mmCIF file of C-alpha atoms in Angstrom:
data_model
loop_
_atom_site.group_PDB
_atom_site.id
_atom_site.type_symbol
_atom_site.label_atom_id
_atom_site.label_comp_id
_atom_site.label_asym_id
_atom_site.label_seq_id
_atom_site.Cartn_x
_atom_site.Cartn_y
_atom_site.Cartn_z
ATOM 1 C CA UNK A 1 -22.754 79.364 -37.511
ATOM 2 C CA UNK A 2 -22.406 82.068 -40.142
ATOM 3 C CA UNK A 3 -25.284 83.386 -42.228
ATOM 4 C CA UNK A 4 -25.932 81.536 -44.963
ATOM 5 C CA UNK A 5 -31.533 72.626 -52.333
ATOM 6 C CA UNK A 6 -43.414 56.148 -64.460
ATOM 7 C CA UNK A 7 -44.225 56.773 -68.088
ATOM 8 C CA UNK A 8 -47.688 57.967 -68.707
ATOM 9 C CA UNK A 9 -49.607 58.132 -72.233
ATOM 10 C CA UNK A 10 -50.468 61.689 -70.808
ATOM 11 C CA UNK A 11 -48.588 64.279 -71.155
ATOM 12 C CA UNK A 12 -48.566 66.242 -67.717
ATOM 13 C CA UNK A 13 -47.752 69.784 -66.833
ATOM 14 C CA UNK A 14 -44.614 69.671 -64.184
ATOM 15 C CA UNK A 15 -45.453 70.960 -61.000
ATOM 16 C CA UNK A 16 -43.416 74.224 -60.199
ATOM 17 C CA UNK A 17 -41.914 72.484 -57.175
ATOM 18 C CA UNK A 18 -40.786 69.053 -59.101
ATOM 19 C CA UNK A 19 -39.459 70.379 -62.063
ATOM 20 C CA UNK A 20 -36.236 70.400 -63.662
ATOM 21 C CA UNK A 21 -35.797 74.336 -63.356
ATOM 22 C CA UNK A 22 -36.732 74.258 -59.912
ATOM 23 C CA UNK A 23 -33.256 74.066 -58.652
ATOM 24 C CA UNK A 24 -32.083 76.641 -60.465
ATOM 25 C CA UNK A 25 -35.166 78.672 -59.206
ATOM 26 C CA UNK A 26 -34.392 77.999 -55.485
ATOM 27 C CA UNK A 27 -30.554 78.801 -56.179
ATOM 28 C CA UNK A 28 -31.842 82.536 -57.226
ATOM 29 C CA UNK A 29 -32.994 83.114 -54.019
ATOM 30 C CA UNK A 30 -30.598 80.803 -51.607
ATOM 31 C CA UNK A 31 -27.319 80.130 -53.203
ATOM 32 C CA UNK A 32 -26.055 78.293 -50.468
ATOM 33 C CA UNK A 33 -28.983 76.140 -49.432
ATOM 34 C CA UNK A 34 -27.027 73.222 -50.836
ATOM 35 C CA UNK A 35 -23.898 74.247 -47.870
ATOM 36 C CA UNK A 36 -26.399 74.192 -45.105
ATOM 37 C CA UNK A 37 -26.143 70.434 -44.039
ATOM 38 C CA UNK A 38 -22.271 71.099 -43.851
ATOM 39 C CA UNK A 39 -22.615 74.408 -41.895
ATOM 40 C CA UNK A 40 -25.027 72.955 -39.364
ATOM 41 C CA UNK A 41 -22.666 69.609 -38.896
ATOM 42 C CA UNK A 42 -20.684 69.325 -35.789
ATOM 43 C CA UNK A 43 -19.911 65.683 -36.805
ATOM 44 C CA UNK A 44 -20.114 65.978 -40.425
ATOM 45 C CA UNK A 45 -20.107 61.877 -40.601
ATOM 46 C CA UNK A 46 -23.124 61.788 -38.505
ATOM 47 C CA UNK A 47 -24.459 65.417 -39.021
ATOM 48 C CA UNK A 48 -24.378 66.049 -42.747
ATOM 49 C CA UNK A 49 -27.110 63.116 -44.225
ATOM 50 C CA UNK A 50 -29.185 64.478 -41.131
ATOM 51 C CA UNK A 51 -28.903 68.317 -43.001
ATOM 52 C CA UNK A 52 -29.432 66.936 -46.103
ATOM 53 C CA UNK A 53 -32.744 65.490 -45.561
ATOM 54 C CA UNK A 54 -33.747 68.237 -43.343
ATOM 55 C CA UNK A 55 -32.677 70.359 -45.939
ATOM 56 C CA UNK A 56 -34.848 68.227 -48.734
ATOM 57 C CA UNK A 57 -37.810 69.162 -46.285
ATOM 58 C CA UNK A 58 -37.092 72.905 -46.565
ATOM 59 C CA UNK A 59 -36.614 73.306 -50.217
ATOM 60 C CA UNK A 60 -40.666 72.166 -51.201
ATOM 61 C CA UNK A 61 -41.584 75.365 -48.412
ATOM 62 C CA UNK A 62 -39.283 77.677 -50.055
ATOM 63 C CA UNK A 63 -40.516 76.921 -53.468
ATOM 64 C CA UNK A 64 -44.199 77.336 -52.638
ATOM 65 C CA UNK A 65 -42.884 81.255 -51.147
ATOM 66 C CA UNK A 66 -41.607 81.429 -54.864
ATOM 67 C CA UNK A 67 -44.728 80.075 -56.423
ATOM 68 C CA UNK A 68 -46.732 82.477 -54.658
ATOM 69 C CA UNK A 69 -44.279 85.193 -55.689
ATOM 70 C CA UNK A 70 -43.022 86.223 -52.626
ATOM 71 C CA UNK A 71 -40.980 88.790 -52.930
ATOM 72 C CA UNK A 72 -37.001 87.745 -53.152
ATOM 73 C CA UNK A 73 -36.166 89.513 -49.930
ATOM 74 C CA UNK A 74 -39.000 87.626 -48.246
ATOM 75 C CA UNK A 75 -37.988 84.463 -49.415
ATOM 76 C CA UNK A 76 -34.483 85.453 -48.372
ATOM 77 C CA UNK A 77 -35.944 86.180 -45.107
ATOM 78 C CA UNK A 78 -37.703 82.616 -44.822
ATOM 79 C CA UNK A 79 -34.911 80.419 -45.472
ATOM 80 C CA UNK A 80 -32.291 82.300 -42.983
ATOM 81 C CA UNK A 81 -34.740 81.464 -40.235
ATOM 82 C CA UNK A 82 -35.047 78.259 -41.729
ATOM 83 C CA UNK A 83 -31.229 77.990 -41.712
ATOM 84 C CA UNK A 84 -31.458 79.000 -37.649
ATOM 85 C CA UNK A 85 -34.127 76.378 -37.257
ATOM 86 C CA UNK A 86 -32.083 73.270 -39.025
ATOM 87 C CA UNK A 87 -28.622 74.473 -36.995
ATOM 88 C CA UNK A 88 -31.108 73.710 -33.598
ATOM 89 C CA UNK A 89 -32.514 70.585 -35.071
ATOM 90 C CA UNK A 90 -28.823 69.000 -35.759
ATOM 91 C CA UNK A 91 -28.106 70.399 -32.448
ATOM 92 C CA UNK A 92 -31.086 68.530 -30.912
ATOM 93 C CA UNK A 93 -29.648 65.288 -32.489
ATOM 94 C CA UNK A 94 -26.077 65.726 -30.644
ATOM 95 C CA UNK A 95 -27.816 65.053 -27.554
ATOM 96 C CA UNK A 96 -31.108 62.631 -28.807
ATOM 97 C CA UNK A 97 -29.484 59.598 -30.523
ATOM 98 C CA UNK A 98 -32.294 58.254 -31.361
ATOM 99 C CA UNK A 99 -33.417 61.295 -33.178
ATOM 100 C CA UNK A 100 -30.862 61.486 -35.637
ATOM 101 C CA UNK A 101 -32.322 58.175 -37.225
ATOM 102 C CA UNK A 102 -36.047 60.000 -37.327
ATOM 103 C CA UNK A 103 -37.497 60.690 -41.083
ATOM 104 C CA UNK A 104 -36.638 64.258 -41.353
ATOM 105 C CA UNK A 105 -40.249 64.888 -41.302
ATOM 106 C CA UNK A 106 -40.681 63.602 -38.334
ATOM 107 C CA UNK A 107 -37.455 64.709 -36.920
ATOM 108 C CA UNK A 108 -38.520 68.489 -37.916
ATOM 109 C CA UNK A 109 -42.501 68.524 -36.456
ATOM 110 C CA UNK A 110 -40.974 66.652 -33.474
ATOM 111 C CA UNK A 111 -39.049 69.816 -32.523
ATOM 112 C CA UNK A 112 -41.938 73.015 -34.497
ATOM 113 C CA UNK A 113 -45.548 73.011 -34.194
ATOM 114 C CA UNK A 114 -48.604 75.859 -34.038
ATOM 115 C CA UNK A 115 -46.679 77.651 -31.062
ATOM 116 C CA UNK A 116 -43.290 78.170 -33.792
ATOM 117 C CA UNK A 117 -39.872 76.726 -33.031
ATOM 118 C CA UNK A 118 -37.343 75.630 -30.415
ATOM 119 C CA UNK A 119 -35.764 78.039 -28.376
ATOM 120 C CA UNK A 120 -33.125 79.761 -30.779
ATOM 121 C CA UNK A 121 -30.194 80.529 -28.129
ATOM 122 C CA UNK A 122 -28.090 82.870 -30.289
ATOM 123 C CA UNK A 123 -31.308 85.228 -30.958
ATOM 124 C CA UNK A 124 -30.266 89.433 -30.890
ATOM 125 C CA UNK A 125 -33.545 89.848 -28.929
ATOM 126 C CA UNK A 126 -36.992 88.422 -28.155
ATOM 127 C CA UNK A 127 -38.576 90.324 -31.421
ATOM 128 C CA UNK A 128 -36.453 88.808 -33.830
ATOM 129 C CA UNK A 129 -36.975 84.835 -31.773
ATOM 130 C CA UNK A 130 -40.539 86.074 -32.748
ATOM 131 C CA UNK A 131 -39.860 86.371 -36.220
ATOM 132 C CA UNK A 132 -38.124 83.117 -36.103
ATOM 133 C CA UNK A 133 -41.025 81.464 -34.353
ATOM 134 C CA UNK A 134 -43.347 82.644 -37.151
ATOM 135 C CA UNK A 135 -41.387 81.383 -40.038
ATOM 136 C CA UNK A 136 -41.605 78.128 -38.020
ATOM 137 C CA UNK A 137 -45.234 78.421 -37.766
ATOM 138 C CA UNK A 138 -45.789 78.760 -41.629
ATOM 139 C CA UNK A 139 -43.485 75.509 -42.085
ATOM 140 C CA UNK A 140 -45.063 73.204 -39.641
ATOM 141 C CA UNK A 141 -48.810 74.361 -41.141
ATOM 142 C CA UNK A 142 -47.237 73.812 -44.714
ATOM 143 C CA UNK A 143 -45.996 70.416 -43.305
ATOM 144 C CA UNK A 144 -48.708 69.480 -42.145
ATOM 145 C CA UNK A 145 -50.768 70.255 -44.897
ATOM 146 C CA UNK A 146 -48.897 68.317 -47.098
ATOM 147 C CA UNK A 147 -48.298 64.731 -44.990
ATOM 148 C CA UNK A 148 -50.194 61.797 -46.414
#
């Protein structure tokens, strides 16, 4: 894997993460979020609608960093360990069939949860798992915090 998206009398406000610009917004800060579900896929056929809807999860999270005005390198920094942490999850499904027809919700807090990811084999060293772990810590509680 190499390194790196009812009518109403009322008029309403759009919400920063449903709005028309917010594509454009995410694509500032990951260009290629769009080319993760291919980049993860071992069996694109099977793999690539699994990325993509683990990939839908990601994008609310990395709009929120933007809302809050994360800096661009820390929002850069969220979504390459986010990138890490989808390329495990597809790799998860290869050997859980059953997984791969999961809600990506599901799928996703199946595999993260308060103690931060699973294990990230290609990891330079156990500081930067850590980092990864955190950044999977932040999703799950924004996951979390957001289910119905």
């Amino acid at each position: 894997m190499d390194k790196r998206e009812t009518s109403s009398q009322h008029c309403q406000t759009p919400s920063p993460l449903t709005s028309a610009g917010a594509a454009a917004r995410l694509s500032l800060y990951c260009k290629d979020i769009d080319r993760w579900p291919r980049s993860w896929a071992v069996f694109p056929d099977l793999d690539v609608p699994v990325g993509e809807r683990i990939a839908a999860e990601m994008k609310p999270f990395l709009l929120t960093l933007i809302a809050e005005r994360r800096t661009k390198k820390t929002v850069k920094k969220y979504a390459d360990y986010l990138w890490v942490l989808g390329g495990e999850l597809i790799r998860r499904v290869l050997t859980d069939e059953k997984a791969r027809k999961l809600p990506a919700r599901t799928l996703i807090l199946k595999h993260i949860d308060e103690t931060g990811g699973p294990l990230w084999r290609h990891a330079r060293d156990e500081q930067e798992h850590a980092v990864y772990d955190a950044v999977c810590r932040r999703f799950y509680l924004f996951l979390i915090g957001t289910e119905s």
